[in-house]
Amino acid sequence: MIFETIGKTGHEEVVFCHNQDAGLKAIIAIHNTVLGPALGGLRMWPYKSEQDALNDVLRLSRGMTYKNAVAGLNLGGGKAVIIGDPSKDKSEALFRAFGRFVNSLNGRYITAEDVGIDVNDMEYVFRETEYVTGVHQVHGGSGDPSPFTAYGTLQGLMAALNFKHGNEDVGKYSYAVQGAGHVGSEFIKLLREQGAKVFVTDINKDSVQRCVDELGCEAVGLDEIYDVDADVYSPCALGGTLNEQTIDRIKAKIICGAANNQLATDAIGDELQRRGVLYAPDYAVNAGGVMNVSLEIDGYNRERAMRMMRTIYYNLGRIFEISKTQDVPTYKAADRLAEERIEAIGKIKLPHMGNGGTRFAGRMRGQ
């Protein structure tokens, strides 16, 4: 049934990667390369089944097509997943074996960090292929993308506040932040620097405690986060938290966070629009990380990366205006913005077939 599935989702290529000696079971999904090579992160997760892993990589890679298109990048969408527990299944051999599969695609897919992966893991992948972003600064890379994703999320938040309330005074409002991992904790720091009241929850109690002790946040339970009387709900963990069970509990009039795939279904996005809740589409908000690592292709520059983050503010403004003038939910407005760009460029470009001038200037690979 896989050809039927990818026929519906529009994927160009799905690669199943297996190396028994290294314990590697991975899937690489390339959704669309009209705008350029497919860029998207590598996720490591203990999926309950191979079907769950396939469903996740197909969904996430499609999301990357839209994210990269809205962000204005000359990149398509792809994603990779490794089936395994990141707390105990990592090894040099595992990631180097994965790197060889990435290299075999000859530049059609460029990988990066995602959930369960850190810059040290990327170092091993980088030993086998140059088609890696987010590598350590010592190699001329950009390093951890989390601070940029968080800063980009702040730009999206400011656009949402301006559209909803006519001001960008972040510190004037209260926030229910779900997730205090790499990105969530960086986002919380930015909120607290502006004096905002922040409620926080995370599955990792130590992460929550650090936010309380070091940043002055108020801790709430995992399930209680939906009932907090906050102005903004910020999902910054795994996706699907906006669903039939939670939307009646969320009091916030703005939803803006760094998590992927926040809407469990499109119908939830429709309902939020009906209720007058401003939803900032996730892939437009959290594009800061991919914007940052994309600069490695032409030679990384941190100042240029920070300037790029500001485009998230303007992109969200365009999405909100499309939503208003065309009377469609914001998630549909974001999709339209992405699809229009892909269609326009698609008339003058064929899909990226690999090794077409991808450069990675200024980087050095060690053996």
mmCIF file of C-alpha atoms in Angstrom:
data_model
loop_
_atom_site.group_PDB
_atom_site.id
_atom_site.type_symbol
_atom_site.label_atom_id
_atom_site.label_comp_id
_atom_site.label_asym_id
_atom_site.label_seq_id
_atom_site.Cartn_x
_atom_site.Cartn_y
_atom_site.Cartn_z
ATOM 1 C CA MET A 1 0.000 0.000 0.000
ATOM 2 C CA ILE A 2 2.986 2.311 0.215
ATOM 3 C CA PHE A 3 2.740 3.537 -3.393
ATOM 4 C CA GLU A 4 -0.918 4.331 -2.830
ATOM 5 C CA THR A 5 0.029 6.248 0.312
ATOM 6 C CA ILE A 6 2.809 8.326 -1.226
ATOM 7 C CA GLY A 7 0.627 8.912 -4.257
ATOM 8 C CA LYS A 8 -1.837 10.671 -1.977
ATOM 9 C CA THR A 9 0.820 12.591 -0.031
ATOM 10 C CA GLY A 10 2.783 13.618 -3.132
ATOM 11 C CA HIS A 11 6.156 12.222 -2.040
ATOM 12 C CA GLU A 12 8.889 11.831 -4.641
ATOM 13 C CA GLU A 13 11.005 9.237 -2.836
ATOM 14 C CA VAL A 14 10.990 7.115 0.327
ATOM 15 C CA VAL A 15 14.175 5.261 1.319
ATOM 16 C CA PHE A 16 14.288 2.445 3.871
ATOM 17 C CA CYS A 17 17.755 2.187 5.440
ATOM 18 C CA HIS A 18 18.936 -0.953 7.226
ATOM 19 C CA ASN A 19 22.299 -1.964 8.638
ATOM 20 C CA GLN A 20 22.052 -4.971 10.903
ATOM 21 C CA ASP A 21 25.571 -4.687 12.333
ATOM 22 C CA ALA A 22 25.008 -1.073 13.377
ATOM 23 C CA GLY A 23 21.444 -1.701 14.534
ATOM 24 C CA LEU A 24 20.141 0.876 12.063
ATOM 25 C CA LYS A 25 16.518 0.971 11.023
ATOM 26 C CA ALA A 26 15.775 4.327 9.421
ATOM 27 C CA ILE A 27 13.460 5.900 6.857
ATOM 28 C CA ILE A 28 14.269 8.943 4.710
ATOM 29 C CA ALA A 29 11.308 10.648 3.033
ATOM 30 C CA ILE A 30 11.752 13.225 0.262
ATOM 31 C CA HIS A 31 8.478 15.033 -0.307
ATOM 32 C CA ASN A 32 9.137 17.779 -2.845
ATOM 33 C CA THR A 33 12.316 19.172 -4.435
ATOM 34 C CA VAL A 34 10.881 21.759 -6.823
ATOM 35 C CA LEU A 35 12.442 24.634 -4.846
ATOM 36 C CA GLY A 36 15.740 22.804 -4.242
ATOM 37 C CA PRO A 37 17.245 19.845 -2.367
ATOM 38 C CA ALA A 38 15.079 18.475 0.438
ATOM 39 C CA LEU A 39 16.230 19.781 3.824
ATOM 40 C CA GLY A 40 14.815 18.413 7.055
ATOM 41 C CA GLY A 41 15.905 17.032 10.382
ATOM 42 C CA LEU A 42 16.690 13.546 11.623
ATOM 43 C CA ARG A 43 14.503 12.338 14.480
ATOM 44 C CA MET A 44 15.299 9.376 16.750
ATOM 45 C CA TRP A 45 12.315 7.925 18.547
ATOM 46 C CA PRO A 46 11.246 4.542 20.016
ATOM 47 C CA TYR A 47 8.281 4.105 17.691
ATOM 48 C CA LYS A 48 5.849 1.366 18.680
ATOM 49 C CA SER A 49 5.762 0.055 15.130
ATOM 50 C CA GLU A 50 7.429 0.520 11.757
ATOM 51 C CA GLN A 51 4.112 1.853 10.441
ATOM 52 C CA ASP A 52 4.148 4.589 13.097
ATOM 53 C CA ALA A 53 7.658 5.556 12.000
ATOM 54 C CA LEU A 54 6.594 5.664 8.350
ATOM 55 C CA ASN A 55 3.501 7.739 9.131
ATOM 56 C CA ASP A 56 5.621 10.197 11.124
ATOM 57 C CA VAL A 57 8.325 10.664 8.491
ATOM 58 C CA LEU A 58 5.761 11.138 5.714
ATOM 59 C CA ARG A 59 3.871 13.727 7.737
ATOM 60 C CA LEU A 60 6.985 15.579 8.888
ATOM 61 C CA SER A 61 8.638 15.667 5.450
ATOM 62 C CA ARG A 62 5.524 17.169 3.879
ATOM 63 C CA GLY A 63 5.522 19.770 6.631
ATOM 64 C CA MET A 64 9.122 20.661 5.750
ATOM 65 C CA THR A 65 8.124 21.370 2.136
ATOM 66 C CA TYR A 66 5.630 23.945 3.374
ATOM 67 C CA LYS A 67 7.948 25.329 6.047
ATOM 68 C CA ASN A 68 10.833 25.883 3.634
ATOM 69 C CA ALA A 69 8.527 27.380 1.002
ATOM 70 C CA VAL A 70 6.902 29.885 3.368
ATOM 71 C CA ALA A 71 10.314 30.753 4.807
ATOM 72 C CA GLY A 72 11.419 31.810 1.325
ATOM 73 C CA LEU A 73 14.218 29.244 1.154
ATOM 74 C CA ASN A 74 15.400 27.633 -2.076
ATOM 75 C CA LEU A 75 14.938 24.229 -0.492
ATOM 76 C CA GLY A 76 12.435 21.413 -0.692
ATOM 77 C CA GLY A 77 11.061 19.247 2.089
ATOM 78 C CA GLY A 78 12.399 16.025 3.524
ATOM 79 C CA LYS A 79 12.775 14.252 6.854
ATOM 80 C CA ALA A 80 14.403 11.173 8.345
ATOM 81 C CA VAL A 81 13.626 8.993 11.355
ATOM 82 C CA ILE A 82 15.688 6.376 13.157
ATOM 83 C CA ILE A 83 13.712 3.764 15.081
ATOM 84 C CA GLY A 84 15.386 3.556 18.488
ATOM 85 C CA ASP A 85 15.633 4.926 21.997
ATOM 86 C CA PRO A 86 17.929 7.974 22.003
ATOM 87 C CA SER A 87 18.763 7.388 25.672
ATOM 88 C CA LYS A 88 20.335 3.986 25.081
ATOM 89 C CA ASP A 89 20.571 3.020 21.383
ATOM 90 C CA LYS A 90 22.991 5.639 20.050
ATOM 91 C CA SER A 91 26.430 4.688 18.723
ATOM 92 C CA GLU A 92 29.073 5.961 16.336
ATOM 93 C CA ALA A 93 28.392 3.052 13.977
ATOM 94 C CA LEU A 94 24.659 3.805 13.915
ATOM 95 C CA PHE A 95 25.061 7.403 12.822
ATOM 96 C CA ARG A 96 27.896 6.717 10.401
ATOM 97 C CA ALA A 97 25.786 4.017 8.751
ATOM 98 C CA PHE A 98 22.946 6.521 8.460
ATOM 99 C CA GLY A 99 25.365 9.068 7.000
ATOM 100 C CA ARG A 100 26.298 6.650 4.222
ATOM 101 C CA PHE A 101 22.659 6.292 3.228
ATOM 102 C CA VAL A 102 22.295 10.086 3.145
ATOM 103 C CA ASN A 103 25.407 10.315 0.989
ATOM 104 C CA SER A 104 24.021 7.756 -1.449
ATOM 105 C CA LEU A 105 21.218 10.205 -2.286
ATOM 106 C CA ASN A 106 23.837 12.530 -3.801
ATOM 107 C CA GLY A 107 22.467 15.744 -2.288
ATOM 108 C CA ARG A 108 18.743 15.237 -2.891
ATOM 109 C CA TYR A 109 18.317 15.113 0.900
ATOM 110 C CA ILE A 110 20.229 17.240 3.438
ATOM 111 C CA THR A 111 19.845 16.213 7.063
ATOM 112 C CA ALA A 112 19.933 18.141 10.354
ATOM 113 C CA GLU A 113 19.092 17.794 14.048
ATOM 114 C CA ASP A 114 15.617 17.029 15.305
ATOM 115 C CA VAL A 115 14.030 15.367 18.337
ATOM 116 C CA GLY A 116 16.390 12.919 20.067
ATOM 117 C CA ILE A 117 19.452 14.108 18.118
ATOM 118 C CA ASP A 118 22.219 16.517 19.136
ATOM 119 C CA VAL A 119 25.234 18.135 17.505
ATOM 120 C CA ASN A 120 27.507 15.279 18.650
ATOM 121 C CA ASP A 121 25.397 12.765 16.719
ATOM 122 C CA MET A 122 25.610 14.992 13.661
ATOM 123 C CA GLU A 123 29.405 14.879 13.941
ATOM 124 C CA TYR A 124 29.330 11.137 13.178
ATOM 125 C CA VAL A 125 26.932 11.603 10.263
ATOM 126 C CA PHE A 126 29.193 14.375 8.946
ATOM 127 C CA ARG A 127 32.126 11.960 8.771
ATOM 128 C CA GLU A 128 30.323 10.048 6.032
ATOM 129 C CA THR A 129 28.588 12.813 4.091
ATOM 130 C CA GLU A 130 28.748 16.550 3.522
ATOM 131 C CA TYR A 131 24.960 16.686 3.213
ATOM 132 C CA VAL A 132 24.509 17.622 6.862
ATOM 133 C CA THR A 133 23.587 20.943 8.458
ATOM 134 C CA GLY A 134 23.778 22.019 12.078
ATOM 135 C CA VAL A 135 27.328 20.689 12.452
ATOM 136 C CA HIS A 136 29.618 22.125 15.114
ATOM 137 C CA GLN A 137 31.108 25.590 14.656
ATOM 138 C CA VAL A 138 34.632 24.158 14.623
ATOM 139 C CA HIS A 139 33.802 22.680 11.205
ATOM 140 C CA GLY A 140 32.371 25.959 9.932
ATOM 141 C CA GLY A 141 28.823 24.928 10.771
ATOM 142 C CA SER A 142 26.089 26.735 12.679
ATOM 143 C CA GLY A 143 25.885 24.459 15.718
ATOM 144 C CA ASP A 144 22.734 24.038 17.772
ATOM 145 C CA PRO A 145 19.744 25.553 15.906
ATOM 146 C CA SER A 146 17.568 25.758 19.055
ATOM 147 C CA PRO A 147 18.312 29.409 19.944
ATOM 148 C CA PHE A 148 17.396 30.473 16.414
ATOM 149 C CA THR A 149 14.168 28.474 16.430
ATOM 150 C CA ALA A 150 13.290 30.143 19.733
ATOM 151 C CA TYR A 151 14.155 33.621 18.457
ATOM 152 C CA GLY A 152 12.111 33.014 15.323
ATOM 153 C CA THR A 153 9.206 31.882 17.511
ATOM 154 C CA LEU A 154 9.472 35.177 19.363
ATOM 155 C CA GLN A 155 9.211 37.012 16.030
ATOM 156 C CA GLY A 156 6.079 35.036 15.198
ATOM 157 C CA LEU A 157 4.657 35.828 18.624
ATOM 158 C CA MET A 158 5.249 39.549 18.121
ATOM 159 C CA ALA A 159 3.425 39.393 14.779
ATOM 160 C CA ALA A 160 0.491 37.618 16.449
ATOM 161 C CA LEU A 161 0.343 40.154 19.296
ATOM 162 C CA ASN A 162 0.442 43.023 16.818
ATOM 163 C CA PHE A 163 -2.351 41.535 14.708
ATOM 164 C CA LYS A 164 -4.557 40.639 17.692
ATOM 165 C CA HIS A 165 -3.856 43.529 20.092
ATOM 166 C CA GLY A 166 -2.118 46.213 18.036
ATOM 167 C CA ASN A 167 1.133 46.065 20.023
ATOM 168 C CA GLU A 168 4.261 43.931 20.393
ATOM 169 C CA ASP A 169 4.696 44.286 24.146
ATOM 170 C CA VAL A 170 5.650 40.690 24.937
ATOM 171 C CA GLY A 171 6.105 41.380 28.642
ATOM 172 C CA LYS A 172 2.543 42.648 28.992
ATOM 173 C CA TYR A 173 1.045 39.181 28.517
ATOM 174 C CA SER A 174 1.131 35.772 30.229
ATOM 175 C CA TYR A 175 2.175 32.500 28.608
ATOM 176 C CA ALA A 176 1.440 28.811 29.131
ATOM 177 C CA VAL A 177 4.502 27.100 27.654
ATOM 178 C CA GLN A 178 4.266 23.364 27.088
ATOM 179 C CA GLY A 179 7.775 21.952 26.765
ATOM 180 C CA ALA A 180 11.065 23.088 28.275
ATOM 181 C CA GLY A 181 13.502 21.184 26.083
ATOM 182 C CA HIS A 182 16.173 22.710 23.840
ATOM 183 C CA VAL A 183 13.838 25.122 22.035
ATOM 184 C CA GLY A 184 11.248 25.583 24.767
ATOM 185 C CA SER A 185 13.777 26.636 27.383
ATOM 186 C CA GLU A 186 15.395 29.133 24.992
ATOM 187 C CA PHE A 187 11.967 30.582 24.176
ATOM 188 C CA ILE A 188 11.138 30.868 27.872
ATOM 189 C CA LYS A 189 14.390 32.782 28.444
ATOM 190 C CA LEU A 190 13.372 35.297 25.778
ATOM 191 C CA LEU A 191 9.922 35.723 27.342
ATOM 192 C CA ARG A 192 11.333 36.208 30.825
ATOM 193 C CA GLU A 193 13.928 38.714 29.573
ATOM 194 C CA GLN A 194 10.977 40.909 28.637
ATOM 195 C CA GLY A 195 9.335 40.439 32.015
ATOM 196 C CA ALA A 196 6.546 38.109 30.924
ATOM 197 C CA LYS A 197 4.680 35.816 33.313
ATOM 198 C CA VAL A 198 5.396 32.223 32.251
ATOM 199 C CA PHE A 199 3.715 28.987 33.303
ATOM 200 C CA VAL A 200 5.708 25.925 32.269
ATOM 201 C CA THR A 201 5.333 22.170 32.078
ATOM 202 C CA ASP A 202 7.446 19.358 30.685
ATOM 203 C CA ILE A 203 7.668 15.588 30.957
ATOM 204 C CA ASN A 204 11.177 16.119 32.356
ATOM 205 C CA LYS A 205 10.760 17.447 35.902
ATOM 206 C CA ASP A 206 14.392 18.587 36.086
ATOM 207 C CA SER A 207 13.863 20.853 33.075
ATOM 208 C CA VAL A 208 10.823 22.397 34.738
ATOM 209 C CA GLN A 209 12.709 22.917 37.974
ATOM 210 C CA ARG A 210 15.509 24.724 36.146
ATOM 211 C CA CYS A 211 12.949 27.083 34.649
ATOM 212 C CA VAL A 212 11.541 27.739 38.114
ATOM 213 C CA ASP A 213 14.903 28.183 39.854
ATOM 214 C CA GLU A 214 16.841 30.019 37.140
ATOM 215 C CA LEU A 215 14.149 31.881 35.195
ATOM 216 C CA GLY A 216 11.397 32.518 37.736
ATOM 217 C CA CYS A 217 8.662 30.541 35.987
ATOM 218 C CA GLU A 218 5.659 28.927 37.659
ATOM 219 C CA ALA A 219 5.453 25.139 37.277
ATOM 220 C CA VAL A 220 2.188 23.389 36.444
ATOM 221 C CA GLY A 221 1.298 19.752 35.812
ATOM 222 C CA LEU A 222 1.441 18.102 32.392
ATOM 223 C CA ASP A 223 -2.319 18.052 32.040
ATOM 224 C CA GLU A 224 -2.959 21.274 33.947
ATOM 225 C CA ILE A 225 -1.227 23.410 31.312
ATOM 226 C CA TYR A 226 -4.428 23.421 29.258
ATOM 227 C CA ASP A 227 -6.402 24.980 32.109
ATOM 228 C CA VAL A 228 -4.005 27.841 32.869
ATOM 229 C CA ASP A 229 -5.565 31.290 32.543
ATOM 230 C CA ALA A 230 -2.898 32.668 30.199
ATOM 231 C CA ASP A 231 -3.076 35.088 27.263
ATOM 232 C CA VAL A 232 -0.979 32.871 24.985
ATOM 233 C CA TYR A 233 -0.697 29.087 24.764
ATOM 234 C CA SER A 234 2.736 28.048 23.444
ATOM 235 C CA PRO A 235 3.133 24.371 22.528
ATOM 236 C CA CYS A 236 6.880 23.694 22.328
ATOM 237 C CA ALA A 237 7.015 19.892 22.671
ATOM 238 C CA LEU A 238 5.636 17.156 20.407
ATOM 239 C CA GLY A 239 2.662 17.820 18.144
ATOM 240 C CA GLY A 240 -1.064 17.163 18.195
ATOM 241 C CA THR A 241 -1.803 18.960 21.482
ATOM 242 C CA LEU A 242 -4.551 21.050 19.895
ATOM 243 C CA ASN A 243 -7.296 18.448 19.724
ATOM 244 C CA GLU A 244 -10.903 17.761 20.659
ATOM 245 C CA GLN A 245 -9.938 17.054 24.264
ATOM 246 C CA THR A 246 -7.958 20.260 24.816
ATOM 247 C CA ILE A 247 -9.419 23.158 22.843
ATOM 248 C CA ASP A 248 -12.389 23.604 25.177
ATOM 249 C CA ARG A 249 -9.946 23.950 28.079
ATOM 250 C CA ILE A 250 -7.515 26.434 26.521
ATOM 251 C CA LYS A 251 -8.410 29.991 27.528
ATOM 252 C CA ALA A 252 -5.722 31.767 25.504
ATOM 253 C CA LYS A 253 -6.777 33.940 22.587
ATOM 254 C CA ILE A 254 -3.431 33.446 20.830
ATOM 255 C CA ILE A 255 -1.718 30.127 20.115
ATOM 256 C CA CYS A 256 1.914 30.472 19.099
ATOM 257 C CA GLY A 257 4.649 27.945 19.815
ATOM 258 C CA ALA A 258 7.606 26.062 18.374
ATOM 259 C CA ALA A 259 6.163 22.528 18.208
ATOM 260 C CA ASN A 260 5.532 20.855 14.850
ATOM 261 C CA ASN A 261 2.086 19.658 13.733
ATOM 262 C CA GLN A 262 0.223 21.318 16.579
ATOM 263 C CA LEU A 263 -3.245 20.790 15.069
ATOM 264 C CA ALA A 264 -4.453 17.211 15.526
ATOM 265 C CA THR A 265 -6.771 17.740 12.533
ATOM 266 C CA ASP A 266 -7.616 20.536 10.127
ATOM 267 C CA ALA A 267 -11.055 20.674 11.756
ATOM 268 C CA ILE A 268 -9.384 21.941 14.943
ATOM 269 C CA GLY A 269 -7.898 24.825 12.963
ATOM 270 C CA ASP A 270 -11.343 25.600 11.567
ATOM 271 C CA GLU A 271 -12.837 25.597 15.051
ATOM 272 C CA LEU A 272 -10.157 27.893 16.464
ATOM 273 C CA GLN A 273 -10.907 30.358 13.677
ATOM 274 C CA ARG A 274 -14.630 30.168 14.453
ATOM 275 C CA ARG A 275 -13.946 30.901 18.113
ATOM 276 C CA GLY A 276 -11.821 33.937 17.339
ATOM 277 C CA VAL A 277 -8.592 32.341 18.581
ATOM 278 C CA LEU A 278 -5.561 33.467 16.560
ATOM 279 C CA TYR A 279 -3.515 30.419 15.642
ATOM 280 C CA ALA A 280 -0.012 31.186 14.356
ATOM 281 C CA PRO A 281 0.709 28.304 11.938
ATOM 282 C CA ASP A 282 3.482 26.178 13.426
ATOM 283 C CA TYR A 283 5.689 25.708 10.394
ATOM 284 C CA ALA A 284 5.759 29.442 9.708
ATOM 285 C CA VAL A 285 6.577 30.209 13.358
ATOM 286 C CA ASN A 286 9.279 27.610 13.964
ATOM 287 C CA ALA A 287 11.219 28.143 10.725
ATOM 288 C CA GLY A 288 14.101 29.901 12.511
ATOM 289 C CA GLY A 289 16.089 26.729 12.969
ATOM 290 C CA VAL A 290 15.895 25.658 9.348
ATOM 291 C CA MET A 291 16.623 29.213 8.168
ATOM 292 C CA ASN A 292 19.750 29.193 10.309
ATOM 293 C CA VAL A 293 21.143 25.846 9.169
ATOM 294 C CA SER A 294 20.270 26.543 5.524
ATOM 295 C CA LEU A 295 22.938 29.238 5.483
ATOM 296 C CA GLU A 296 25.629 26.561 5.812
ATOM 297 C CA ILE A 297 25.015 25.669 2.162
ATOM 298 C CA ASP A 298 26.490 28.967 0.952
ATOM 299 C CA GLY A 299 28.794 29.638 3.925
ATOM 300 C CA TYR A 300 27.477 30.309 7.411
ATOM 301 C CA ASN A 301 27.234 33.818 8.852
ATOM 302 C CA ARG A 302 25.584 34.343 12.248
ATOM 303 C CA GLU A 303 24.708 38.004 11.646
ATOM 304 C CA ARG A 304 22.953 37.112 8.418
ATOM 305 C CA ALA A 305 21.090 34.348 10.257
ATOM 306 C CA MET A 306 19.763 36.755 12.868
ATOM 307 C CA ARG A 307 18.576 39.132 10.137
ATOM 308 C CA MET A 308 16.754 36.262 8.447
ATOM 309 C CA MET A 309 14.768 35.575 11.613
ATOM 310 C CA ARG A 310 12.957 38.888 11.188
ATOM 311 C CA THR A 311 11.341 37.595 7.992
ATOM 312 C CA ILE A 312 9.252 35.273 10.182
ATOM 313 C CA TYR A 313 7.529 38.367 11.581
ATOM 314 C CA TYR A 314 6.641 39.574 8.094
ATOM 315 C CA ASN A 315 5.622 36.099 6.875
ATOM 316 C CA LEU A 316 3.170 35.748 9.756
ATOM 317 C CA GLY A 317 1.804 39.195 9.015
ATOM 318 C CA ARG A 318 1.119 38.120 5.415
ATOM 319 C CA ILE A 319 -0.541 34.914 6.592
ATOM 320 C CA PHE A 320 -2.817 36.764 9.009
ATOM 321 C CA GLU A 321 -3.809 39.241 6.302
ATOM 322 C CA ILE A 322 -4.601 36.425 3.821
ATOM 323 C CA SER A 323 -6.701 34.767 6.531
ATOM 324 C CA LYS A 324 -8.586 38.006 7.130
ATOM 325 C CA THR A 325 -9.152 39.101 3.538
ATOM 326 C CA GLN A 326 -9.999 35.631 2.184
ATOM 327 C CA ASP A 327 -11.903 34.589 5.324
ATOM 328 C CA VAL A 328 -10.010 31.330 5.757
ATOM 329 C CA PRO A 329 -8.343 29.805 8.835
ATOM 330 C CA THR A 330 -4.716 30.788 9.294
ATOM 331 C CA TYR A 331 -3.417 27.268 8.631
ATOM 332 C CA LYS A 332 -5.065 27.364 5.193
ATOM 333 C CA ALA A 333 -3.655 30.837 4.554
ATOM 334 C CA ALA A 334 -0.141 29.526 5.300
ATOM 335 C CA ASP A 335 -0.656 26.542 3.000
ATOM 336 C CA ARG A 336 -1.801 28.823 0.204
ATOM 337 C CA LEU A 337 1.261 31.009 0.585
ATOM 338 C CA ALA A 338 3.518 27.942 0.327
ATOM 339 C CA GLU A 339 1.626 26.304 -2.529
ATOM 340 C CA GLU A 340 1.587 29.485 -4.604
ATOM 341 C CA ARG A 341 5.377 29.771 -4.334
ATOM 342 C CA ILE A 342 5.962 26.101 -5.199
ATOM 343 C CA GLU A 343 3.595 26.330 -8.169
ATOM 344 C CA ALA A 344 5.219 29.513 -9.475
ATOM 345 C CA ILE A 345 8.770 28.172 -9.224
ATOM 346 C CA GLY A 346 7.650 24.757 -10.461
ATOM 347 C CA LYS A 347 6.810 26.307 -13.813
ATOM 348 C CA ILE A 348 10.447 27.203 -14.341
ATOM 349 C CA LYS A 349 12.260 24.386 -12.473
ATOM 350 C CA LEU A 350 12.270 20.599 -12.455
ATOM 351 C CA PRO A 351 12.653 18.574 -9.227
ATOM 352 C CA HIS A 352 16.184 18.622 -7.789
ATOM 353 C CA MET A 353 18.005 15.471 -8.894
ATOM 354 C CA GLY A 354 21.013 15.774 -6.620
ATOM 355 C CA ASN A 355 24.507 17.250 -6.707
ATOM 356 C CA GLY A 356 23.255 20.377 -8.433
ATOM 357 C CA GLY A 357 25.582 22.983 -7.039
ATOM 358 C CA THR A 358 25.080 22.354 -3.324
ATOM 359 C CA ARG A 359 28.187 23.967 -1.914
ATOM 360 C CA PHE A 360 28.690 24.055 1.862
ATOM 361 C CA ALA A 361 31.379 26.709 1.527
ATOM 362 C CA GLY A 362 33.911 27.115 4.305
ATOM 363 C CA ARG A 363 33.300 23.779 6.008
ATOM 364 C CA MET A 364 35.888 21.162 6.899
ATOM 365 C CA ARG A 365 35.247 17.470 7.364
ATOM 366 C CA GLY A 366 37.510 15.400 9.575
ATOM 367 C CA GLN A 367 37.978 11.691 9.088
#
